[in-house]
Coordinates of C-alpha atoms in Angstrom, one line a residue:
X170 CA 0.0 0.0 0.0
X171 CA 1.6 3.7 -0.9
X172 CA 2.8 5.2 2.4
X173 CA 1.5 8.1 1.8
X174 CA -2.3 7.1 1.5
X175 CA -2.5 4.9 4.6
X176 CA -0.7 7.7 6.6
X177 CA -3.1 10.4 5.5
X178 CA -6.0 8.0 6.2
X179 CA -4.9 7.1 9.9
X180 CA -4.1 10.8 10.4
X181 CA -7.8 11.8 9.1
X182 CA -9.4 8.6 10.8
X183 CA -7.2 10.1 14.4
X184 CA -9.6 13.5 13.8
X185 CA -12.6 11.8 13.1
X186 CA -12.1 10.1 16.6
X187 CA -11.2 13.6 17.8
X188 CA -14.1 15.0 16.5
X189 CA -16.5 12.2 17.7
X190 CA -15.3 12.7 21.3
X191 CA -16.4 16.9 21.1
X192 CA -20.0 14.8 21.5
X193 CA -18.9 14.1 24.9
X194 CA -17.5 17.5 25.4
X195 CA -21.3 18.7 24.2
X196 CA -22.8 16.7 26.8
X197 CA -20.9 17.6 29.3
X198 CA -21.8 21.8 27.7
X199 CA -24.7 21.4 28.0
X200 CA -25.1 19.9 31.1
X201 CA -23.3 21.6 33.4
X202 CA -24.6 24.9 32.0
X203 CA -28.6 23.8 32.9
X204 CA -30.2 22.9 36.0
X205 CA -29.5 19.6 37.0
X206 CA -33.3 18.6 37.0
X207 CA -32.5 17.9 33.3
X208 CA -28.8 16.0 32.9
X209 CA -30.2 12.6 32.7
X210 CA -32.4 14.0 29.6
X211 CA -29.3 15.9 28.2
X212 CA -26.6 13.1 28.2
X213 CA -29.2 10.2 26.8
X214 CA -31.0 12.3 23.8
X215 CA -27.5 14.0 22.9
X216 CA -26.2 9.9 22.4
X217 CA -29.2 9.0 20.6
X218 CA -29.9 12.0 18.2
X219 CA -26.2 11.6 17.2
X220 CA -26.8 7.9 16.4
X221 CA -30.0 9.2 14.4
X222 CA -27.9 11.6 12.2
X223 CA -25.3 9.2 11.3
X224 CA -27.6 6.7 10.4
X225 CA -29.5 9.5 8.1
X226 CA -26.3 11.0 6.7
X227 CA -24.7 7.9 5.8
X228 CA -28.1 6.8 3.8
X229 CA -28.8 10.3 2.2
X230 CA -27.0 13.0 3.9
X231 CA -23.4 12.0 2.3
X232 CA -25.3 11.9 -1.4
X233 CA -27.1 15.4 -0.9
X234 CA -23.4 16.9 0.6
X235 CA -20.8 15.2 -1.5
X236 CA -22.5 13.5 -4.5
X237 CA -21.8 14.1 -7.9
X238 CA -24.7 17.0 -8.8
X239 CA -25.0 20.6 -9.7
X240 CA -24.4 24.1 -7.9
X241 CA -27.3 23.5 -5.6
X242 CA -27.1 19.8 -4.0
X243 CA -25.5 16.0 -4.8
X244 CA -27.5 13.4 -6.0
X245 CA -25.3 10.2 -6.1
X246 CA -24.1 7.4 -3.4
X247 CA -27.4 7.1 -1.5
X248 CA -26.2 4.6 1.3
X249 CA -22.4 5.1 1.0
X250 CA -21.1 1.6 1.0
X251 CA -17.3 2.0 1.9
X252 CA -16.2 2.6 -1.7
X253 CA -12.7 4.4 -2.1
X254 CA -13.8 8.1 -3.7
X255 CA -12.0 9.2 -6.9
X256 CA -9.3 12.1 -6.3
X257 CA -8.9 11.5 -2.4
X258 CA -5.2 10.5 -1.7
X259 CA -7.3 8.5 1.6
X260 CA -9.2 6.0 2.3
X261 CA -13.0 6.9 1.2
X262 CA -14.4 5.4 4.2
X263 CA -12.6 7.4 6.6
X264 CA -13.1 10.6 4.9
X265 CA -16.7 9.3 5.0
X266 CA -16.4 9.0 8.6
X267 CA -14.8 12.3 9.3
X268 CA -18.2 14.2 7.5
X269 CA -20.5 12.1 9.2
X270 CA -18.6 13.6 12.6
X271 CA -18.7 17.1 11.5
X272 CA -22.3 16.5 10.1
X273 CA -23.0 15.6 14.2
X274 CA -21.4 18.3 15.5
X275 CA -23.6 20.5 13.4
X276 CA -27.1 18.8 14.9
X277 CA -25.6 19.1 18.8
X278 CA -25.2 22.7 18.4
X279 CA -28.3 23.3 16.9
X280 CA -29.9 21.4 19.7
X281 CA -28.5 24.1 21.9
X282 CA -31.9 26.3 21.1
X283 CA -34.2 23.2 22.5
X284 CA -32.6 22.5 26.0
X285 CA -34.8 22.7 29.2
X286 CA -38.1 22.6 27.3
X287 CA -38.4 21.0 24.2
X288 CA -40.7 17.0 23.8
X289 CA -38.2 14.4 23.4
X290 CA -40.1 13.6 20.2
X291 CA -39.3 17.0 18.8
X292 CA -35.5 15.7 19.4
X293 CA -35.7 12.6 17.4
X294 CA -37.7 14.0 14.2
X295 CA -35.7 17.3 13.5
X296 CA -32.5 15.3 14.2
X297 CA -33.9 13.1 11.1
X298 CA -35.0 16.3 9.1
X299 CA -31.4 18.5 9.9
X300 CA -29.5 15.4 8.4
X301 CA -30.9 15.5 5.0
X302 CA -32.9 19.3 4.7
X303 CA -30.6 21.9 6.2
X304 CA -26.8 20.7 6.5
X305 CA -26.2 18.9 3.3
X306 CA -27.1 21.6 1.2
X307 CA -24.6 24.0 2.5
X308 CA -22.1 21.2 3.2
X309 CA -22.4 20.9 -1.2
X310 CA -22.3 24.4 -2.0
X311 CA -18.7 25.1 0.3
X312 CA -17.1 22.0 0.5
X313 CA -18.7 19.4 -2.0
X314 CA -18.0 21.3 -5.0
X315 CA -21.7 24.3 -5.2
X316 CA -22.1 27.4 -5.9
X317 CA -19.7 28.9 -3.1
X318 CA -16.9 26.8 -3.8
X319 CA -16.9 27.7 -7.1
X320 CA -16.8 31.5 -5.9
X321 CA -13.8 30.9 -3.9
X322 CA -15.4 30.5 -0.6
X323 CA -13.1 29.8 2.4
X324 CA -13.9 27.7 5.2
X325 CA -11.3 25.7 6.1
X326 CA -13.3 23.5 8.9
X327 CA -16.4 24.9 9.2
X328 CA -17.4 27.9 10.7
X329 CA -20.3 28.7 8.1
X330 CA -20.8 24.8 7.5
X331 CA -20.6 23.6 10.8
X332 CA -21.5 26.7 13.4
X333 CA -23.3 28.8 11.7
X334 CA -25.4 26.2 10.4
X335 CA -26.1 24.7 13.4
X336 CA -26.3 27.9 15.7
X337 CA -29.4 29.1 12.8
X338 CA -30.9 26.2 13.6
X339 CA -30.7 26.9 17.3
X340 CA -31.9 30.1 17.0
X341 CA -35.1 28.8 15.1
X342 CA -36.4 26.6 17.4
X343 CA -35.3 29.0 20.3
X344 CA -37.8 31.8 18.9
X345 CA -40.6 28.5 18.2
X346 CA -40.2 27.3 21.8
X347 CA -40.5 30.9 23.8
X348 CA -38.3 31.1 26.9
X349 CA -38.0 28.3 29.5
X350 CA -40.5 28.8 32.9
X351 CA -38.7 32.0 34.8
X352 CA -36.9 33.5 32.4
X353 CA -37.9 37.0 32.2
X354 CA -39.6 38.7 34.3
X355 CA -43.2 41.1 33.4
X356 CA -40.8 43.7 33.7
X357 CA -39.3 42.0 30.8
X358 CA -35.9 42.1 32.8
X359 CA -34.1 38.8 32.5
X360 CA -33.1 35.9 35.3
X361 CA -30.2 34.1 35.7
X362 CA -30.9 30.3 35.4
X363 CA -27.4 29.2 36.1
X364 CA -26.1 26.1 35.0
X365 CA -25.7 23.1 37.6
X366 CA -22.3 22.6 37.4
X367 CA -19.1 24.9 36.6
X368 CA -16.4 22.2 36.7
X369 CA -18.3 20.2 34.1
X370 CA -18.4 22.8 31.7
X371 CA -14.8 23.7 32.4
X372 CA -14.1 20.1 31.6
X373 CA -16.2 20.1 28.5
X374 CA -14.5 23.2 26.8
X375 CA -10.8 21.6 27.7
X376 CA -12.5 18.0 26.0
X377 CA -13.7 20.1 22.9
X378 CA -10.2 22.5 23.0
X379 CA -8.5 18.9 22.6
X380 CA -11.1 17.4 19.8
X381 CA -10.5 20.7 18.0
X382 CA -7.1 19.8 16.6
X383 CA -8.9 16.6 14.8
X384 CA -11.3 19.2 13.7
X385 CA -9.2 21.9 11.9
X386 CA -6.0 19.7 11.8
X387 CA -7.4 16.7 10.9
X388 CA -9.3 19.2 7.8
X389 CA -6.0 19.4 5.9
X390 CA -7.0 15.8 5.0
X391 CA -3.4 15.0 4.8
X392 CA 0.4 14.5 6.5
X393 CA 2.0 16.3 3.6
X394 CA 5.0 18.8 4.9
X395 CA 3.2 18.4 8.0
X396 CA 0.8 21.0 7.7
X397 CA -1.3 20.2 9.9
X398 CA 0.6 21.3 12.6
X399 CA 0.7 24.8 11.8
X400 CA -3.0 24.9 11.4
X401 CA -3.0 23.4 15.1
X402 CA -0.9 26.2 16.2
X403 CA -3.3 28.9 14.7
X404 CA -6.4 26.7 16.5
X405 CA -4.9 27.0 19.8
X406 CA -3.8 30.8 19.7
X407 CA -7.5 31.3 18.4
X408 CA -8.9 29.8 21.6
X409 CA -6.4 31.0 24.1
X410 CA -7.0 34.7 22.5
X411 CA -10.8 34.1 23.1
X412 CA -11.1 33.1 26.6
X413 CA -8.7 35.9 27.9
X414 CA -10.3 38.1 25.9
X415 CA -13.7 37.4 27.4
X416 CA -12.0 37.2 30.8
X417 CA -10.7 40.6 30.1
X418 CA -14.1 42.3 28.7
X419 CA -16.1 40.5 31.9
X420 CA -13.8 41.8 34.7
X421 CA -13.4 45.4 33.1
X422 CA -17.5 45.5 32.5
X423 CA -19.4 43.9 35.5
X424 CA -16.3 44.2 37.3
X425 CA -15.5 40.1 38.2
X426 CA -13.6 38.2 36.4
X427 CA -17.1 35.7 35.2
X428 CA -16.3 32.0 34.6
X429 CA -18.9 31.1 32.5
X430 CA -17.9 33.9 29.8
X431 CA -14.1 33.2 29.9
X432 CA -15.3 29.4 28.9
X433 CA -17.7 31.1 26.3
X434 CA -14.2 33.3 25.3
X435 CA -12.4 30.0 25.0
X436 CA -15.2 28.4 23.0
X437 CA -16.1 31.5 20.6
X438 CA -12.1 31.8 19.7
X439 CA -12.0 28.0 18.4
X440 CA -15.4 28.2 16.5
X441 CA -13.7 31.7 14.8
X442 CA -10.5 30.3 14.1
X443 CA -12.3 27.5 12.6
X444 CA -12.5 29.4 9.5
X445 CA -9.6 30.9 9.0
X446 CA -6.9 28.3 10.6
X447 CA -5.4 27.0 7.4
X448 CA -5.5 30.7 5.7
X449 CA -3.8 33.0 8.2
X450 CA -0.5 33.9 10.1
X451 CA -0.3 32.7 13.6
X452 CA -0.2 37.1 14.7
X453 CA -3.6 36.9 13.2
X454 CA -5.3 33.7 14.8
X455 CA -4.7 36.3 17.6
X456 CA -6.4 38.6 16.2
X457 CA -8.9 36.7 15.3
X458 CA -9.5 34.9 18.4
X459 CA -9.4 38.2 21.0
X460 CA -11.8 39.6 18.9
X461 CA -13.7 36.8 18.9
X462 CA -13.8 36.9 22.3
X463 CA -15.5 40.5 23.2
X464 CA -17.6 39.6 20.4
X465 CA -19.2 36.9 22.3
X466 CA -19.6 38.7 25.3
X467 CA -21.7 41.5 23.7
X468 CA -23.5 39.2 21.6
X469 CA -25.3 37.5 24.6
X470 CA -26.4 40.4 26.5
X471 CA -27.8 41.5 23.2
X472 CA -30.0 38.2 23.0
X473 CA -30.6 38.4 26.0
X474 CA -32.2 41.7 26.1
X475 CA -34.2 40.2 22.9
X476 CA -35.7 37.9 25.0
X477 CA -33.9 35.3 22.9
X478 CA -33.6 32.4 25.8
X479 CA -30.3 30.9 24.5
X480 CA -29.4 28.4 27.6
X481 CA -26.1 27.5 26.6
X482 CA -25.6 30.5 24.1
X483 CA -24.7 28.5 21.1
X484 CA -26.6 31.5 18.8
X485 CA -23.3 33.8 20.2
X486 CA -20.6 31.6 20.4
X487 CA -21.5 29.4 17.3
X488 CA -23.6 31.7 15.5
X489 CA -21.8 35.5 15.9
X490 CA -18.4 34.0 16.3
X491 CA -19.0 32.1 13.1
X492 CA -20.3 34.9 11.0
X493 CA -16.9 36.7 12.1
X494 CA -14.2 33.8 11.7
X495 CA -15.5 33.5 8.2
X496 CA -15.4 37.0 7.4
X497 CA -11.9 37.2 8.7
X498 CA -10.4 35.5 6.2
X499 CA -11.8 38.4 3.9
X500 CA -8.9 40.7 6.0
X501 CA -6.2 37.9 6.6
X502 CA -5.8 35.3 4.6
X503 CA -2.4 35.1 2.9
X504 CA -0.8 35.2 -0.7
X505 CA 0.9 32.3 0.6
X506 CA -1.8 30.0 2.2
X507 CA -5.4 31.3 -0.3
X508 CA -5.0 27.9 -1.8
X509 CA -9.2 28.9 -2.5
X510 CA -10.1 31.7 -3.0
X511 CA -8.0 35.3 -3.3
X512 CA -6.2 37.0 -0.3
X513 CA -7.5 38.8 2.1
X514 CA -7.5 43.1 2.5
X515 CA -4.5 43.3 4.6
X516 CA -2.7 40.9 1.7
X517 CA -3.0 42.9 -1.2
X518 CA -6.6 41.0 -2.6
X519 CA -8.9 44.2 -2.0
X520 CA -12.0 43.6 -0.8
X521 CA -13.0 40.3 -3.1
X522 CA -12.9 37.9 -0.9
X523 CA -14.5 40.0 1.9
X524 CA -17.4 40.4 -0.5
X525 CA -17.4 36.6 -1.3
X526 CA -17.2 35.2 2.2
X527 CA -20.3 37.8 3.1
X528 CA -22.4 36.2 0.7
X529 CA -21.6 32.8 2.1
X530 CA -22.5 33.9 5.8
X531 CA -25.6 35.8 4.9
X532 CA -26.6 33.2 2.1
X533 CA -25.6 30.1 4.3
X534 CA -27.4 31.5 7.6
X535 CA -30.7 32.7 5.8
X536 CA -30.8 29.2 4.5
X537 CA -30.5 27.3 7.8
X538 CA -32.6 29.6 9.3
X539 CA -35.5 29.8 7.3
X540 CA -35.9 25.8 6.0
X541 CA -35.4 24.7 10.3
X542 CA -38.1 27.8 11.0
X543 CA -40.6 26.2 8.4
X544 CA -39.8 22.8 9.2
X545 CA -40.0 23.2 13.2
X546 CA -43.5 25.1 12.3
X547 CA -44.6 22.2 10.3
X548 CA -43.7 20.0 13.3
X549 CA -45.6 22.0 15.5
X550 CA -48.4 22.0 13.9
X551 CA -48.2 18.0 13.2
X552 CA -46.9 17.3 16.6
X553 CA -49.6 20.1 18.3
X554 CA -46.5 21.3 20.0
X555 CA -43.1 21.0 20.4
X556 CA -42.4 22.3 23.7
X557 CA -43.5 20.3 27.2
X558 CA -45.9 21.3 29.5
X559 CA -45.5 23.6 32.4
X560 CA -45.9 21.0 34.9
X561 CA -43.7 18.7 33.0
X562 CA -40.8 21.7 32.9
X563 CA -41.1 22.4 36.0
X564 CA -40.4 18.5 37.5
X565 CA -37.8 18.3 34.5
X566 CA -37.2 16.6 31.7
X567 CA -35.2 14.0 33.3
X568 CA -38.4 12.9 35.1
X569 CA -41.3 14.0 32.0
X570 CA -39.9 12.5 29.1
X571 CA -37.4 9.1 30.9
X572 CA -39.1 8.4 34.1
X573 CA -35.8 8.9 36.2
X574 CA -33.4 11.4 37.1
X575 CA -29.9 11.4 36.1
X576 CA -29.0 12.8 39.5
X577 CA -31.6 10.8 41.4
X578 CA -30.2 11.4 45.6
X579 CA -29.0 15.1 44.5
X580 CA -32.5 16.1 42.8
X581 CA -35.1 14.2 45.7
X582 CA -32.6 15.9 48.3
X583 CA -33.4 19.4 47.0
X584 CA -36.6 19.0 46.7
X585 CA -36.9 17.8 50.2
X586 CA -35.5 20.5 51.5
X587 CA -38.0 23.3 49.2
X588 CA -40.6 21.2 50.5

C-alpha cells in the first residue's frame, strides 16, 4: 500500500475520533450549563440524536453533501457503502467518517436552542430532518463542490458549514419554543438560570479545546509537509486569544472576572479560528481569536435583552463568532496559504474575498434559518406542540420525558429541603 495514502488516512481517521469525542465535550456543555433537573435527559437524547444523524447521513446526507450534482445539492451514493472516492489521496471510508462527525457536530449545536423545554419527540424527528434538509445543502455548495466553492469561498473546517449552520438552527427553534419557565420577568428584565455545574463545563470546553485539533488539523486531509501542525498552532492561539479576551471584557464591565464567559471566550475563539486556521499567520489567529472573544460577550447580552432564551448560548458563540471567523479571512488570509479563494484586504486581494465570504454567511445563515423555521412550524403543527408542559418543565425533563433522574439522591434531596 503507498505510504503516503495509509498515513493520510490514519491521520484523518485520528480526527474523526477527535471529532466524535467533542460529543462528549457537548454533553458535558450542556449539562453543566442547565439545572441539574434535566442532565439525565441531556446526556441520553444527545447519544441518541447523534446515532439518528449518522444513520440519516450515511443513507442520504453523504449523497445530498458530497455527491456528484450541480451548484445547488448531490445526488449520487445514496447509502455510502465504503467505496474508495476518486481524487482523495485517503481511504474513502474514513473521509466518510470524518463528514458524518462534522455533520454531528452541526445537529448538537443546533440542539443548543431546545434544552430545558423542548418534547423528546421534537429531538428525534428534526434530528432526522437537519440530516438531509438543512446541513447537506450547504455542506455541497462550500465544501462538495456548489455554488460557493466555485466563488472561492473559504472555510477551512467549518465555521459557516458547521456553526453557523447549526447555531441558525438553534436560533429557530429558540424563537418557536419561547423562553423556559422564569426566564424573564413582566418587567421584561431577564433571570439568571445558572447552570448546575461549573467544573463540568470547564471540563467540556478543555475535551472540545483537545477534539479541535482533529477538527481543523485533521481538515487538511493529509500528512503532507506536515501542515497540519501549523493549522494546530493557529487553532490553539485562536482559543487562548478568546477566553482571555472574554475574561478581560467580563472583569473590566461587571467588574469580576465571570467563569462562564471566559469558557464562552475560550469556545467562541476556536469556532472563529475555525474558518480561517489554514489561511492565516499565527499574529492573526490572535487577532482573530481576542476579537472573537468581546464579540461573544456582547452578543449574549444583546439576545438576551431580545428575550432570545439561549441556555447555553450556542446562537453567540457558534452563530456570531462564526459569521466573524468567516469573514476574517476576507482581512487575513495570505498570498501564501489562499489555496481557495484570493487573499484577504490586509494581503493585497482588496475587498473580493470580503465580499465573497459575506455572501456565504448571509446566504448560508438565511438558508439554515429559514428551512429549520418552516420545518420546526410544520412540526408544531403535526406534533400540536413542540415544547413540554408547564408542569412537565417544571419537575424536569429527566423525570417527564425518561421516568428517572440522572442525579436521582441530589434532585429528591433538594426538593426535600424546598418542601
Amino acid at each position: 500500500m503507498n505510504t503516503e495514502f495509509l498515513m493520510n488516512s490514519i491521520w484523518v481517521m485520528l480526527g474523526a475520533v477527535l471529532v466524535i469525542l467533542m460529543i462528549g465535550g457537548f454533553i458535558l456543555l450542556e449539562t453543566g450549563s442547565t439545572r441539574m433537573k434535566n442532565a439525565g435527559h441531556i446526556a441520553g437524547k444527545t447519544i441518541l440524536t447523534f446515532s439518528i444523524g449518522s444513520i440519516v447521513f450515511w443513507a442520504i446526507g453523504f449523497a445530498l453533501a458530497f455527491g456528484k450534482g450541480n451548484a445547488l445539492i448531490g445526488f449520487t451514493d445514496f447509502l455510502y457503502s465504503g467505496y474508495e472516492i476518486k481524487g482523495l489521496s485517503l481511504s474513502g471510508a474514513v473521509y466518510f467518517l470524518f463528514q458524518l462527525a462534522f455533520a454531528g457536530i452541526s445537529l448538537t449545536i443546533a440542539f443548543g436552542g431546545f434544552a430545558e423545554r423542548a418534547k423528546m419527540g421534537a429531538y428525534l424527528i428534526f434530528a432526522v430532518l437537519f440530516s438531509i434538509v438543512v446541513y447537506p445543502p450547504i455542506a455541497h455548495w462550500i465544501w462538495g463542490g456548489g455554488w460557493l466553492s466555485e466563488l472561492g469561498q473559504q472555510d477551512f473546517a467549518g465555521s459557516t458549514v458547521v456553526h453557523l449552520t447549526g447555531a441558525m438552527a438553534a436560533m429557530a427553534a429558540t424563537m418557536i419554543l419561547k423562553p423556559r419557565i422564569g426566564k424573564y420577568n413582566k418587567d421584561g428584565s431577564a433571570n439568571n438560570l445558572a447552570g448546575h455545574n461549573q467544573v463540568f463545563t470547564a471540563l467540556s470546553v478543555l475535551l472540545l479545546w483537545v477534539g479541535w485539533f482533529g477538527f481543523n488539523a485533521g481538515s487538511t486531509l493529509s500528512v503532507d509537509k506536515g501542515f497540519f501542525g501549523y493549522v494546530a498552532l493557529n487553532t490553539n492561539l485562536g482559543a487562548a486569544a478568546g477566553t482571555v479576551a472574554a475574561m478581560i471584557i467580563s472583569w473590566v464591565v461587571q467588574g469580576k472576572a465571570d467563569v462562564p464567559m471566559m469558557l464562552n471566550g475560550a469556545l467562541s475563539g476556536l469556532v472563529a479560528i475555525t474558518a480561517s486556521c489554514g489561511f492565516v499567520a499565527p499574529w492573526a489567529a490572535v487577532v482573530i481569536g481576542f476579537i472573537a472573544g468581546i464579540l461573544v460577550f456582547y452578543s449574549i447580552r444583546f439576545f438576551e435583552n431580545r428575550k432570545i432564551d439561549d441556555p447555553i448560548a450556542a446562537l453567540s458563540v457558534h452563530g456570531a463568532a462564526g459569521v466573524w471567523g468567516t469573514l476574517s479571512n476576507g482581512f487575513f488570509a495570505t498570498k501564501a496559504l489562499a489555496s481557495v479563494g484570493k487573499p484577504g484586504l490586509f494581503y493585497g486581494g482588496g475587498i473580493h474575498q470580503l465580499v465573497v465570504q459575506a455572501i456565504g454567511v448571509i446566504a448560508c445563515g438565511a438558508f439554515a434559518f429559514i428551512v429549520s423555521y418552516v420545518l420546526l412550524l410544520l412540526m408544531k403543527a403535526a406534533m400540536k406542540g413542540l415544547r413540554v408542559t408547564e408542569e412537565e418543565e417544571m419537575m424536569g425533563l429527566d423525570m417527564s420525558e425518561h421516568g428517572s433522574y440522572g442525579y436521582p439522591e441530589l434532585v429528591n434531596a433538594e426538593q426535600k429541603l424546598n418542601a
